Structure formats: C-alpha cells, structure tokens
PDB file of C-alpha atoms in Angstrom:
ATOM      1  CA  UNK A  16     -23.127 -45.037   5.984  1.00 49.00           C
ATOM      2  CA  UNK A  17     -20.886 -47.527   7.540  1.00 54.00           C
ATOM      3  CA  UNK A  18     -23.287 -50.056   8.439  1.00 57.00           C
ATOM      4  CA  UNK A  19     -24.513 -50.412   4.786  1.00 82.00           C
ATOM      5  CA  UNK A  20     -21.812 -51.909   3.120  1.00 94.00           C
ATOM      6  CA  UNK A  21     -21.960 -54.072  -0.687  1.00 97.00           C
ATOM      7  CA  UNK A  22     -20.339 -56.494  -1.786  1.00 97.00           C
ATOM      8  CA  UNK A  23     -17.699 -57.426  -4.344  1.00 98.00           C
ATOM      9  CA  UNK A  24     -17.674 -61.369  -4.394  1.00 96.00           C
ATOM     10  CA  UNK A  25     -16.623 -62.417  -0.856  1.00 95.00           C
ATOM     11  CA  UNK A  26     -15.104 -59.044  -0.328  1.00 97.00           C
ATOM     12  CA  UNK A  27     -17.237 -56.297   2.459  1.00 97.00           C
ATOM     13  CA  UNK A  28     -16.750 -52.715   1.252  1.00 98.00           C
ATOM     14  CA  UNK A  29     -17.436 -50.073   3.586  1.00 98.00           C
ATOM     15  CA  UNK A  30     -17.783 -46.197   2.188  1.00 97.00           C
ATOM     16  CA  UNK A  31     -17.001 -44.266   5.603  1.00 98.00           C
ATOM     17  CA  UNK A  32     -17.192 -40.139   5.639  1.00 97.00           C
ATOM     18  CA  UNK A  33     -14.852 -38.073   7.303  1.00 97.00           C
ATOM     19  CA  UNK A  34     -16.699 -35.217   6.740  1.00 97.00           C
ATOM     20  CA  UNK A  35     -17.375 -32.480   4.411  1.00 96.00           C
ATOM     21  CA  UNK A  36     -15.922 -28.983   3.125  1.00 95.00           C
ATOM     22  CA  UNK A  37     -16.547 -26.063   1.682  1.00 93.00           C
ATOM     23  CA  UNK A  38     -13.510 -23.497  -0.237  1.00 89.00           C
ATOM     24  CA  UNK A  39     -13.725 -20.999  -2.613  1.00 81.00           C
ATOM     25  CA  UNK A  40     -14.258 -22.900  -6.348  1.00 67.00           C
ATOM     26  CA  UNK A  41     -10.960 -20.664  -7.479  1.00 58.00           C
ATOM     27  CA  UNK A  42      -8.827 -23.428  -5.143  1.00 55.00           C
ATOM     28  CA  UNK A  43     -10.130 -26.070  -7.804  1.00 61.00           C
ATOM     29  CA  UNK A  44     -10.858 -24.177 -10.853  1.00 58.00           C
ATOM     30  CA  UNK A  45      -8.376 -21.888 -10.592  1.00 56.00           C
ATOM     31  CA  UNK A  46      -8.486 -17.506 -10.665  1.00 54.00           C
ATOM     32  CA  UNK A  47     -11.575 -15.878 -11.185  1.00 54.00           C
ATOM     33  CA  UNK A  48     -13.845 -18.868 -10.096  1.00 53.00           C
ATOM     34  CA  UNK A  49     -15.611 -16.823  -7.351  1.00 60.00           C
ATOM     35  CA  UNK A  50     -18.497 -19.330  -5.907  1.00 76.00           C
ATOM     36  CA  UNK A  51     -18.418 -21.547  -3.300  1.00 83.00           C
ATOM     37  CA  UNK A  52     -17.964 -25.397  -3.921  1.00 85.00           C
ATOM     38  CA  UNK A  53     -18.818 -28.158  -1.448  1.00 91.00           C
ATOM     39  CA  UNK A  54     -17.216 -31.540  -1.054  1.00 94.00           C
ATOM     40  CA  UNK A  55     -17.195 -34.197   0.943  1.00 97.00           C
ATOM     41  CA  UNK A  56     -14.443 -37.162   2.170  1.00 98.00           C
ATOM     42  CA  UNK A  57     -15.346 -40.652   1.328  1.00 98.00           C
ATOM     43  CA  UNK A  58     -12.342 -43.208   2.582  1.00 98.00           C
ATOM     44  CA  UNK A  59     -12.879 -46.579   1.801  1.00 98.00           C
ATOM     45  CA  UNK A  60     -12.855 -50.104   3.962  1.00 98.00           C
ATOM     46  CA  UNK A  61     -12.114 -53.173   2.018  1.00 98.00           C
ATOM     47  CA  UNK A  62     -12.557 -56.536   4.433  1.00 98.00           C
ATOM     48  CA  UNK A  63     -11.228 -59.315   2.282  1.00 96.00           C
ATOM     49  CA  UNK A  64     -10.884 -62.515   4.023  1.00 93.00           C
ATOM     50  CA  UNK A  65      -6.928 -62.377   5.088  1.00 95.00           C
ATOM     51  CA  UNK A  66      -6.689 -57.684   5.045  1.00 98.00           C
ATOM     52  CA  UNK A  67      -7.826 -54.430   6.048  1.00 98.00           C
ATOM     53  CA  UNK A  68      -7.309 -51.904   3.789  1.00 98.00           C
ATOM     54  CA  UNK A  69      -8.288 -48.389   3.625  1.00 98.00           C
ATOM     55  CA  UNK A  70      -8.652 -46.257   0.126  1.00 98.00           C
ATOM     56  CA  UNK A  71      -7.619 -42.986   1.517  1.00 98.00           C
ATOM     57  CA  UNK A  72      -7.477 -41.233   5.010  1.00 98.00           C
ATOM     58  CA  UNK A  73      -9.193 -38.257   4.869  1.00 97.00           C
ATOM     59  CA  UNK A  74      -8.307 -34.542   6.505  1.00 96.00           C
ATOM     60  CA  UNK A  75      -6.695 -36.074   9.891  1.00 96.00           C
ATOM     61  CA  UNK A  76      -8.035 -34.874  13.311  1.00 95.00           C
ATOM     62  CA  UNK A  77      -8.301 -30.906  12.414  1.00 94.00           C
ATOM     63  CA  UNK A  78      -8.070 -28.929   9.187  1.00 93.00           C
ATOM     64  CA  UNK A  79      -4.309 -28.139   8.568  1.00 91.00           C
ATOM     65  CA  UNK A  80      -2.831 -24.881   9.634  1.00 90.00           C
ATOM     66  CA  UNK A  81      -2.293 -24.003   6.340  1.00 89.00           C
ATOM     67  CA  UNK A  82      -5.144 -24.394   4.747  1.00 90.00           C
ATOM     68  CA  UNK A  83      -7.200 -22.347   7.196  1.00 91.00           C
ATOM     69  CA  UNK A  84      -9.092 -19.732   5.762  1.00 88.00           C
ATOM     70  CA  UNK A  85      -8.675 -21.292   2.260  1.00 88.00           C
ATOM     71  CA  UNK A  86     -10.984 -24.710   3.826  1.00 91.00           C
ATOM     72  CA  UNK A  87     -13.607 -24.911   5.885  1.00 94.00           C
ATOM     73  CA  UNK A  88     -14.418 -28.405   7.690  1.00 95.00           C
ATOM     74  CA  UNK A  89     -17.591 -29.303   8.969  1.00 96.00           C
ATOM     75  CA  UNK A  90     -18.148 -32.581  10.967  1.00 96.00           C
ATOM     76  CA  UNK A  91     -20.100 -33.894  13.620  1.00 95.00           C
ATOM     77  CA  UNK A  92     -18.377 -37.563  13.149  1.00 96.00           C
ATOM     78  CA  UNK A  93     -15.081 -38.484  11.516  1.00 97.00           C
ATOM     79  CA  UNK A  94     -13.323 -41.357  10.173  1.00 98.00           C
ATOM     80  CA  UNK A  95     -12.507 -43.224  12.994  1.00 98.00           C
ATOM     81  CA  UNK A  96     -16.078 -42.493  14.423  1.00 97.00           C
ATOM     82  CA  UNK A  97     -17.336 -44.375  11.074  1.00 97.00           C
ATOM     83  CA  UNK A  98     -14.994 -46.828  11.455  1.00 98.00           C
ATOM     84  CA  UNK A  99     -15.386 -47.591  14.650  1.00 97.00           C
ATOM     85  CA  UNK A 100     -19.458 -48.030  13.541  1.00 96.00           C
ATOM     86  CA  UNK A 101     -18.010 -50.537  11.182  1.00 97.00           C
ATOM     87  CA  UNK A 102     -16.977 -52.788  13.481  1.00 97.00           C
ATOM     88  CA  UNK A 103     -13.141 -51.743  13.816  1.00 98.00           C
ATOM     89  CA  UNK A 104     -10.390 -50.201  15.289  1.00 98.00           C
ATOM     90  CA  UNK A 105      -7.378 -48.027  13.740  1.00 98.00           C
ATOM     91  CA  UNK A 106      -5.324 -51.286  14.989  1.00 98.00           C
ATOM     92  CA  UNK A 107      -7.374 -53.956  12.797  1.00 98.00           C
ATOM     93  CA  UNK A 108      -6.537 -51.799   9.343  1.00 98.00           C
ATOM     94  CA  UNK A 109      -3.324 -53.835   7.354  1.00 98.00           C
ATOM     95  CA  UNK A 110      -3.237 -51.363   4.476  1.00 98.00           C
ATOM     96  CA  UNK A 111      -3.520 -47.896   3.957  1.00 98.00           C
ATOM     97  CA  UNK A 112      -3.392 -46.814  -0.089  1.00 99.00           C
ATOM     98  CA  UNK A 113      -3.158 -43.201  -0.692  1.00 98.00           C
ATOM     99  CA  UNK A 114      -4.032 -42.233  -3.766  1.00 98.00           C
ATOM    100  CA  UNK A 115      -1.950 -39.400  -3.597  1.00 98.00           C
ATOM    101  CA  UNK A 116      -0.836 -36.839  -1.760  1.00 98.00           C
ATOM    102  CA  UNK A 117      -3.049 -33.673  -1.031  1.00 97.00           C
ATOM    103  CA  UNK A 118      -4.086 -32.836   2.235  1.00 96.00           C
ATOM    104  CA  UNK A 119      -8.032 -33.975   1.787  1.00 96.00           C
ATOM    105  CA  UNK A 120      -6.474 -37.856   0.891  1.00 98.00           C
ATOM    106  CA  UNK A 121      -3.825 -38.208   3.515  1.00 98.00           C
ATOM    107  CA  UNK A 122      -4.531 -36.653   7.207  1.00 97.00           C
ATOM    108  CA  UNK A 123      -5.603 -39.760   9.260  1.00 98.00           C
ATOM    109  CA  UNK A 124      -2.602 -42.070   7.582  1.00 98.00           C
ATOM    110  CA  UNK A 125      -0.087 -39.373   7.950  1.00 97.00           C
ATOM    111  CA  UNK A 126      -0.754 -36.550  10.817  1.00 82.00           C
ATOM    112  CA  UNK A 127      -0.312 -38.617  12.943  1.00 86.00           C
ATOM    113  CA  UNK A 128      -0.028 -41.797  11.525  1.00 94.00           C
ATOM    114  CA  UNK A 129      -2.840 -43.655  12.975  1.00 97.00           C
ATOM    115  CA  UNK A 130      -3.358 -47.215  11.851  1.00 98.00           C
ATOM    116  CA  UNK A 131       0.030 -48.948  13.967  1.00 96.00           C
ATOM    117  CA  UNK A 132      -0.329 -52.175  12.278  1.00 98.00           C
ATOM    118  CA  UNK A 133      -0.605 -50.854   8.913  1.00 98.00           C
ATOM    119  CA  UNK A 134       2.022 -50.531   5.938  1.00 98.00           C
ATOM    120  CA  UNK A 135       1.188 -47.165   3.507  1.00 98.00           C
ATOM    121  CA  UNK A 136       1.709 -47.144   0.059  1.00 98.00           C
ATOM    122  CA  UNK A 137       2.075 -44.344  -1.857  1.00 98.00           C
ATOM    123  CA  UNK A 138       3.734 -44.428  -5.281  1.00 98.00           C
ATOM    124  CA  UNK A 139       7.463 -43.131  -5.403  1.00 98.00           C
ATOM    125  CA  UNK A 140       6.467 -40.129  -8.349  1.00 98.00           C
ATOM    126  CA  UNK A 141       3.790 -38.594  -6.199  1.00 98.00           C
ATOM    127  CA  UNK A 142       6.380 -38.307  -3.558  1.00 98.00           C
ATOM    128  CA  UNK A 143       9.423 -37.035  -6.263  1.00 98.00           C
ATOM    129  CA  UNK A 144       6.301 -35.104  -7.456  1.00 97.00           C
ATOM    130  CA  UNK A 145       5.978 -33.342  -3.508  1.00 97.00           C
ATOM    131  CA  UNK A 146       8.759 -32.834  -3.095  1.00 98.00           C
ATOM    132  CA  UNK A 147       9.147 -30.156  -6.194  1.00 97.00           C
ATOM    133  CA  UNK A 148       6.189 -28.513  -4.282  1.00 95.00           C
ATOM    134  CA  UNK A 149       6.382 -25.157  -2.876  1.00 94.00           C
ATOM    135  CA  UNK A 150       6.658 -24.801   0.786  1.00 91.00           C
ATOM    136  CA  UNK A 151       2.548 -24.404   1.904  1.00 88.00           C
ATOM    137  CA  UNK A 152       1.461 -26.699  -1.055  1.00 92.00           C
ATOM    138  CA  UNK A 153      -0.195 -29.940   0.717  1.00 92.00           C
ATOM    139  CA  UNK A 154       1.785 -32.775  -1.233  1.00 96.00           C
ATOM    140  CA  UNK A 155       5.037 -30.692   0.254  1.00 97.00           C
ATOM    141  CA  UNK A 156       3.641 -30.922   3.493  1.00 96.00           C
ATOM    142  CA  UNK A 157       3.608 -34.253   3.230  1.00 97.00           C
ATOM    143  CA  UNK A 158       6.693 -35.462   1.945  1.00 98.00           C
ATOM    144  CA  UNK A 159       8.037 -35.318   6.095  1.00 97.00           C
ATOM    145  CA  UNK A 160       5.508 -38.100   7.212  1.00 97.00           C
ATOM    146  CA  UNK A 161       6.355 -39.956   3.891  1.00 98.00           C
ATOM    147  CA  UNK A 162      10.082 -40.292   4.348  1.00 98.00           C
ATOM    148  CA  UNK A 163       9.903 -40.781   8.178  1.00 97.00           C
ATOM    149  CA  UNK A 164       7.715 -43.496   7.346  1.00 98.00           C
ATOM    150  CA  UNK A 165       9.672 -44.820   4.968  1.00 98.00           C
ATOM    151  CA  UNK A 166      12.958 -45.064   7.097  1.00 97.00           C
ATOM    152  CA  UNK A 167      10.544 -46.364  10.146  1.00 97.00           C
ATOM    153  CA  UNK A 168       9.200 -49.307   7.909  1.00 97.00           C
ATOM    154  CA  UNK A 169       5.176 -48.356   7.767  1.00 98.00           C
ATOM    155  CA  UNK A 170       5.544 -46.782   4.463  1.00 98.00           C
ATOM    156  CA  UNK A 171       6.488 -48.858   1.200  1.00 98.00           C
ATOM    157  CA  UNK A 172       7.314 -46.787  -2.093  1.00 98.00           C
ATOM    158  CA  UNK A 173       5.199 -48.611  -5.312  1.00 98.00           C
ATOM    159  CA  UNK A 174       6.442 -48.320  -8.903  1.00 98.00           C
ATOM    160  CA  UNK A 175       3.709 -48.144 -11.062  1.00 98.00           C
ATOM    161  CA  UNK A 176       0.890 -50.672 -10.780  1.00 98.00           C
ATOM    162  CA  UNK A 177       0.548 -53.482  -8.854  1.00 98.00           C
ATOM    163  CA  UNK A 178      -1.729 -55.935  -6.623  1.00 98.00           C
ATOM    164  CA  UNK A 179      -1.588 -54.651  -2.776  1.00 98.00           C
ATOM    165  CA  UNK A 180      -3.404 -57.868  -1.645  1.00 98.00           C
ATOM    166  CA  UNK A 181      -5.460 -60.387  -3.312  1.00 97.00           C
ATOM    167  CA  UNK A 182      -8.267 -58.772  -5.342  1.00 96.00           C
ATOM    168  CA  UNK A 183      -7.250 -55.084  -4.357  1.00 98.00           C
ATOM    169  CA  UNK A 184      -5.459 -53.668  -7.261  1.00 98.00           C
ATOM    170  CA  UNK A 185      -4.130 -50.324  -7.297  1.00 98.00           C
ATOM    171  CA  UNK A 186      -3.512 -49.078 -11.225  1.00 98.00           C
ATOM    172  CA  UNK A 187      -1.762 -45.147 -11.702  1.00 98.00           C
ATOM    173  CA  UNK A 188      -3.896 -42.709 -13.442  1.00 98.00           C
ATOM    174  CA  UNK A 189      -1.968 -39.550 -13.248  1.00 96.00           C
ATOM    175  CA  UNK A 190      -3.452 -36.031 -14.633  1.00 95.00           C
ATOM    176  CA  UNK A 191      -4.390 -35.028 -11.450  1.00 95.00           C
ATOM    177  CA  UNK A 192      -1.383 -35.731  -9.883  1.00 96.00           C
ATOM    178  CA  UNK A 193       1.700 -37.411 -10.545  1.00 97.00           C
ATOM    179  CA  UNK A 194       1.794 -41.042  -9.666  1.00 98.00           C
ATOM    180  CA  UNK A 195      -2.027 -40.756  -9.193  1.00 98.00           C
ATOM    181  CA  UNK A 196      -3.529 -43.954  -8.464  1.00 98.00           C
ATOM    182  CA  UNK A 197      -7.490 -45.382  -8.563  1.00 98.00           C
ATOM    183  CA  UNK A 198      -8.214 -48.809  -7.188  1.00 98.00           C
ATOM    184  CA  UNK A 199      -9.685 -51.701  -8.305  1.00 98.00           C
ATOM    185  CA  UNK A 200     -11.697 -54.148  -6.029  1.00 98.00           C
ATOM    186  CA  UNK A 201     -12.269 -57.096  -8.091  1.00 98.00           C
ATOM    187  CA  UNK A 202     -13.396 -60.876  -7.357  1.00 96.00           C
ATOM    188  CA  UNK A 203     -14.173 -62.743 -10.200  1.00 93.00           C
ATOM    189  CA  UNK A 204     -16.159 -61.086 -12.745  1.00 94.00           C
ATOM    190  CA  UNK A 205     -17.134 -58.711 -10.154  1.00 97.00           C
ATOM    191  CA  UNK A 206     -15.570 -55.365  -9.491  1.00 98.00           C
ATOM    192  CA  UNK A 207     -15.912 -51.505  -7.748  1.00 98.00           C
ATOM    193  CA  UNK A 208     -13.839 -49.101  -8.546  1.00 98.00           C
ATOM    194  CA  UNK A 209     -12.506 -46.027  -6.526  1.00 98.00           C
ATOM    195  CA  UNK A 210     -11.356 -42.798  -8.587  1.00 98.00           C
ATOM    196  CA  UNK A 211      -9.859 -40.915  -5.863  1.00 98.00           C
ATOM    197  CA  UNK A 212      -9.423 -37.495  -7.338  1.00 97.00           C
ATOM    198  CA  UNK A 213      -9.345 -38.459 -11.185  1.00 97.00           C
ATOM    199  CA  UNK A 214     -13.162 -38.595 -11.156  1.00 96.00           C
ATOM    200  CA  UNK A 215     -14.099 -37.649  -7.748  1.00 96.00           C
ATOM    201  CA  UNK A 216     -17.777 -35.913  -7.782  1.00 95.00           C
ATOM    202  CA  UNK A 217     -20.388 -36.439 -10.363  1.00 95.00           C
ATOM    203  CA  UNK A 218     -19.350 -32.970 -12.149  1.00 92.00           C
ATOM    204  CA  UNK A 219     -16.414 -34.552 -12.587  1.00 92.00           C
ATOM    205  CA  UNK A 220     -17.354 -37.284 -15.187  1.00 95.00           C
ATOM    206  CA  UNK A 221     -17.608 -34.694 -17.855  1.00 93.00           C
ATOM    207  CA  UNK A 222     -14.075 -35.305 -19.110  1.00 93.00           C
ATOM    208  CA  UNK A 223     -13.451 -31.958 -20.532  1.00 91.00           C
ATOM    209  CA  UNK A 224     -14.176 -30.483 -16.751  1.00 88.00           C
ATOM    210  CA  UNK A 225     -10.344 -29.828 -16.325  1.00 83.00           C
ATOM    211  CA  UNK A 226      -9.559 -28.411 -12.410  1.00 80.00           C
ATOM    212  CA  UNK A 227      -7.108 -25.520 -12.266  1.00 77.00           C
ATOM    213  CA  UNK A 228      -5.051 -27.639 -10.123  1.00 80.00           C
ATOM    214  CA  UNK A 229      -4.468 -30.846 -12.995  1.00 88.00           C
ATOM    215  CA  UNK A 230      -0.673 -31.305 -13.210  1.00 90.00           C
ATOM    216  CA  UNK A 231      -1.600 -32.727 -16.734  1.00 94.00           C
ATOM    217  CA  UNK A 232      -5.037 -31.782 -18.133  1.00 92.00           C
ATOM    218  CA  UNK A 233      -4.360 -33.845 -20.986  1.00 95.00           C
ATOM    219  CA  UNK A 234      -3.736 -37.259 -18.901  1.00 96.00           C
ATOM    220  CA  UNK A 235      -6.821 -36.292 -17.048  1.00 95.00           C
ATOM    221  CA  UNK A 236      -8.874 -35.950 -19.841  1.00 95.00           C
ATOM    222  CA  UNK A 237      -7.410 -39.207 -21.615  1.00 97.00           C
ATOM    223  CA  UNK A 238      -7.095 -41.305 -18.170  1.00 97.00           C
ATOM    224  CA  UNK A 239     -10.665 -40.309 -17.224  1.00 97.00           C
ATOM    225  CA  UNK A 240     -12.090 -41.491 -20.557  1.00 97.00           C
ATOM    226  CA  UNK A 241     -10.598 -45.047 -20.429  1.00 98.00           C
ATOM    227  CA  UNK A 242     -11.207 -45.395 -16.463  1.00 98.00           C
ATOM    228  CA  UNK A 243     -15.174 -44.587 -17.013  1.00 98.00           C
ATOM    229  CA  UNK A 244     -15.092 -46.593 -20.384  1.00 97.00           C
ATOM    230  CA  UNK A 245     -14.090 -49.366 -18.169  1.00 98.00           C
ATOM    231  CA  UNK A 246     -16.257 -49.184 -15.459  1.00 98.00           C
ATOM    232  CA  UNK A 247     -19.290 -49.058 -17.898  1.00 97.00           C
ATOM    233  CA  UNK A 248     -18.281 -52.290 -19.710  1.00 97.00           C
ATOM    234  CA  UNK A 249     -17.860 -53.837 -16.642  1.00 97.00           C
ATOM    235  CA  UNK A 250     -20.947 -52.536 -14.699  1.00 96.00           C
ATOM    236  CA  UNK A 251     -18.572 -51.563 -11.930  1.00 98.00           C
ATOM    237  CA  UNK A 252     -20.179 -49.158  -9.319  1.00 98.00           C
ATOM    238  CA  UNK A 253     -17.985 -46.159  -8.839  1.00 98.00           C
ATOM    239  CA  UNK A 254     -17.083 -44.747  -5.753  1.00 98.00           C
ATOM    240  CA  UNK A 255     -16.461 -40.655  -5.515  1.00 98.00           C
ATOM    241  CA  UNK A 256     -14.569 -39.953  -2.858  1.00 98.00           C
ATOM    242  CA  UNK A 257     -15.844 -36.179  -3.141  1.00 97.00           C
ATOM    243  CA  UNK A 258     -19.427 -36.647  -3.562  1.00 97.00           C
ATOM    244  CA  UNK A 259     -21.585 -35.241  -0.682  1.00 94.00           C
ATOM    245  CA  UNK A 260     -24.919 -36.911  -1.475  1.00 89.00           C
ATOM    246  CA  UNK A 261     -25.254 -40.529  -4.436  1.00 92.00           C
ATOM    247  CA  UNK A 262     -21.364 -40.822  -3.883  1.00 96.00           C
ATOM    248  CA  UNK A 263     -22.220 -44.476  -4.960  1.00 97.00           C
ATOM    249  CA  UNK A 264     -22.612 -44.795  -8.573  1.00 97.00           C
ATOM    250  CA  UNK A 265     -23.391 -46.756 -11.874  1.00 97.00           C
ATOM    251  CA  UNK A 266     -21.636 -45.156 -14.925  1.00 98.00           C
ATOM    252  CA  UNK A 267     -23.702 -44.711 -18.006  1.00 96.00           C
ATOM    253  CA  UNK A 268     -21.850 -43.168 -21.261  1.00 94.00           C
ATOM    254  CA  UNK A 269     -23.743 -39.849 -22.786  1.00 91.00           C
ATOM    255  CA  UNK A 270     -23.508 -37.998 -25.883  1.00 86.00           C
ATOM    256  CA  UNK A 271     -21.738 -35.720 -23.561  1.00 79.00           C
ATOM    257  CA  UNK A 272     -19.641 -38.040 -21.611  1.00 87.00           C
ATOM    258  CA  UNK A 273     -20.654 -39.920 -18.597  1.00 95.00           C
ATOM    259  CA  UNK A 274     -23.635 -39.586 -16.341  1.00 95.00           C
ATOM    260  CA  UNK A 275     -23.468 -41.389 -12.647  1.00 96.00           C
ATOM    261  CA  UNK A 276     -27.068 -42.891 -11.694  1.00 96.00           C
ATOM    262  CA  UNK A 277     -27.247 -43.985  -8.131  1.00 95.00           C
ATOM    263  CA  UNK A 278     -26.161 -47.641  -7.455  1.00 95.00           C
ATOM    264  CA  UNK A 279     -29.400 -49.876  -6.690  1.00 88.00           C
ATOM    265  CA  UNK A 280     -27.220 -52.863  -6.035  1.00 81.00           C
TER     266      UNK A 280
END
C-alpha cells in the first residue's frame, strides 16, 4: 500500500492503513441496526517538496479502553509500520491535520502524541464541539491531548479554512461533525481529495445515507453533494479513509447520486 503512491503534480501521496475494524452497524446507524459493519483506517502522507503532512492518525497503538467491546481492531501492521515502508520516520512528519476528533481519526497524533517535530491542527469548533461531549464519547476524550497540546505549542487551533502548506488545503465540511474538515491536495490543475468522515466508504456517496451519529444530517447531505460535485468536475480521485478494499476512487454522478469506480491513474 505504501510503496504505491500517485501523484498530484510534484506532490508524492502515500495512502497508509492502520488497520481495520469491525462494531455493531447500530454505533453508525444508530438503534436497531443489528449487523455487523467493517471498516478500515486509511491516513494519508503528503511529501511536497518543503513538508510532511499526515491526513489523519488513525486508532493509536491499542483500541481505547472505552471503546472495548463496542470495537474490535484487527491488525497485523499499523501506521507507523506503513510509514516506516514509506520511507519515514514519526520524526520526518511536519504536519498532522485531523479532520476531527473521534477516536478512529486521532490515536497516533494524540495518545501519545507521536510525530515530535510536528504541529496538529485541528479546528477550534470541533474542539468547543468535544468539549460539550459526554464523558466516554471519543471527541471528549480528546479534548485533554488537545489543550495540553495547545499550551505545549504542537497543537495550533484553525478558524475555518485555510492553506496548511503550499498546495495542501484544508476546507470545513461539517455534518458529521462540527468543524469537520476534508483536504484538498492540489498542484496546478491537478488535485486529490480526502473526505475524512463526510464521505468515507463507498456506501457513503449516496447522500441521503445519513449515520445515526451526524451532528447535522442536513449539512451532511448538502456538504456531501457539493464536495462530490466537485471532485467529478475536476476528475479528482477520492480518497476514503474507511474503505477496506478500492479505497482509491474516481467519482462518477448517478441518477442516484455518486458511484466510486476504482482509480486507474
């Protein structure tokens, strides 16, 4: 996975894995959803010429304690294992961007924070938005690691959207989550996008598919619409962080919605 990265432009973009997981579809879909779902963790490495920056940071070393027996997490290899088959260290990453803040998006950048020379950005309503949590909800949980990095210097608060470095453009898409934010990687006329968890499997380009867990199924729906639209026009390939299998894709619009077709490059 690692050592078949594409290309935006000049820029190297890796799709690492930091496993995969399996949970009841009622922690997604809400009560009386009774199957079980599986998903998988796609972070993302963007090499420009001058950064380092990783989309997301998967589980961390070991499934939460309080998620246990709600998630199960299956992995022979993790993130740093695919990053170190990259070609780097935890040291070499310069940015960390979390989309927001559940558990599945934040482990590695967080618990414990493992990239020493990096700054983390995460935008200032996902953490208001944690911080209204109840005590066991995962953007709660992380509200700790936020503010310590905050007063430590390694994590900088964003206000809506912005450029992080030179053709990495972070742009909030809430629905899912307050503050939510996808990421552009763009050079040129070229682009990828990453839709973190406002599009992140292929089930999840139907926009009326509304999880039981959408802060604002209405955003969602809207946000998800315009973000695919996008993509489309610009023949963008789509990365889905959640996608266990084609988690690389070309958007197509249907009578439906959107279909994902496997990226040929």
């Amino acid at each position: 996975m690692a050592n078949n990265p594409f290309y935006v432009g000049a820029t190297k973009v890796h799709v690492l894995g930091d496993g995969t997981f399996t949970t009841d579809a009622g922690n997604l879909f809400g009560k009386g959803a009774r199957q079980k779902i599986k998903g998988a963790m796609h972070p993302v490495l963007v090499a420009t010429e001058e950064s380092l920056v990783l989309l997301d940071a998967g589980f961390g070393p070991e499934l939460p304690a309080y998620m246990e027996g709600r998630y199960e997490l299956d992995r022979d290899e993790n993130l740093m294992d695919h990053l170190k088959e990259a070609g780097y260290a935890p040291e070499n990453v310069t940015h960390v961007v979390l989309s927001h803040l559940d558990a599945d998006h934040v482990g590695w950048a967080l618990d414990p924070p493992s990239f020493t020379n990096a700054t983390v950005y995460v935008q200032e309503a996902a953490l208001e938005e944690g911080r209204e949590m109840p005590e066991g909800d995962g953007r709660r949980e992380a509200v700790p690691a936020v503010e310590k990095g905050i007063e430590e210097g390694w994590c900088e608060l964003l206000s809506g959207s912005t450029e992080i470095v030179e053709g990495l453009r972070v742009e909030v898409r809430s629905g899912h989550s307050e503050g939510h934010q996808i990421s552009w990687i763009e050079s040129g006329d070229d682009a990828a996008l990453f839709t973190a968890d406002l599009a992140p499997a292929r089930i999840w380009l139907n926009p009326d598919l509304i999880g039981g867990t959408e802060s604002d199924p209405e955003a969602s729906r809207k946000n998800r619409i315009e973000v695919l639209t996008e993509a489309e026009e610009r023949n963008a390939p789509v990365i889905l962080y959640h996608e266990p299998q084609n988690f690389l894709v070309t958007i197509r619009k249907t009578e439906e919605g959107f279909e994902g077709e496997p990226w040929e490059g």
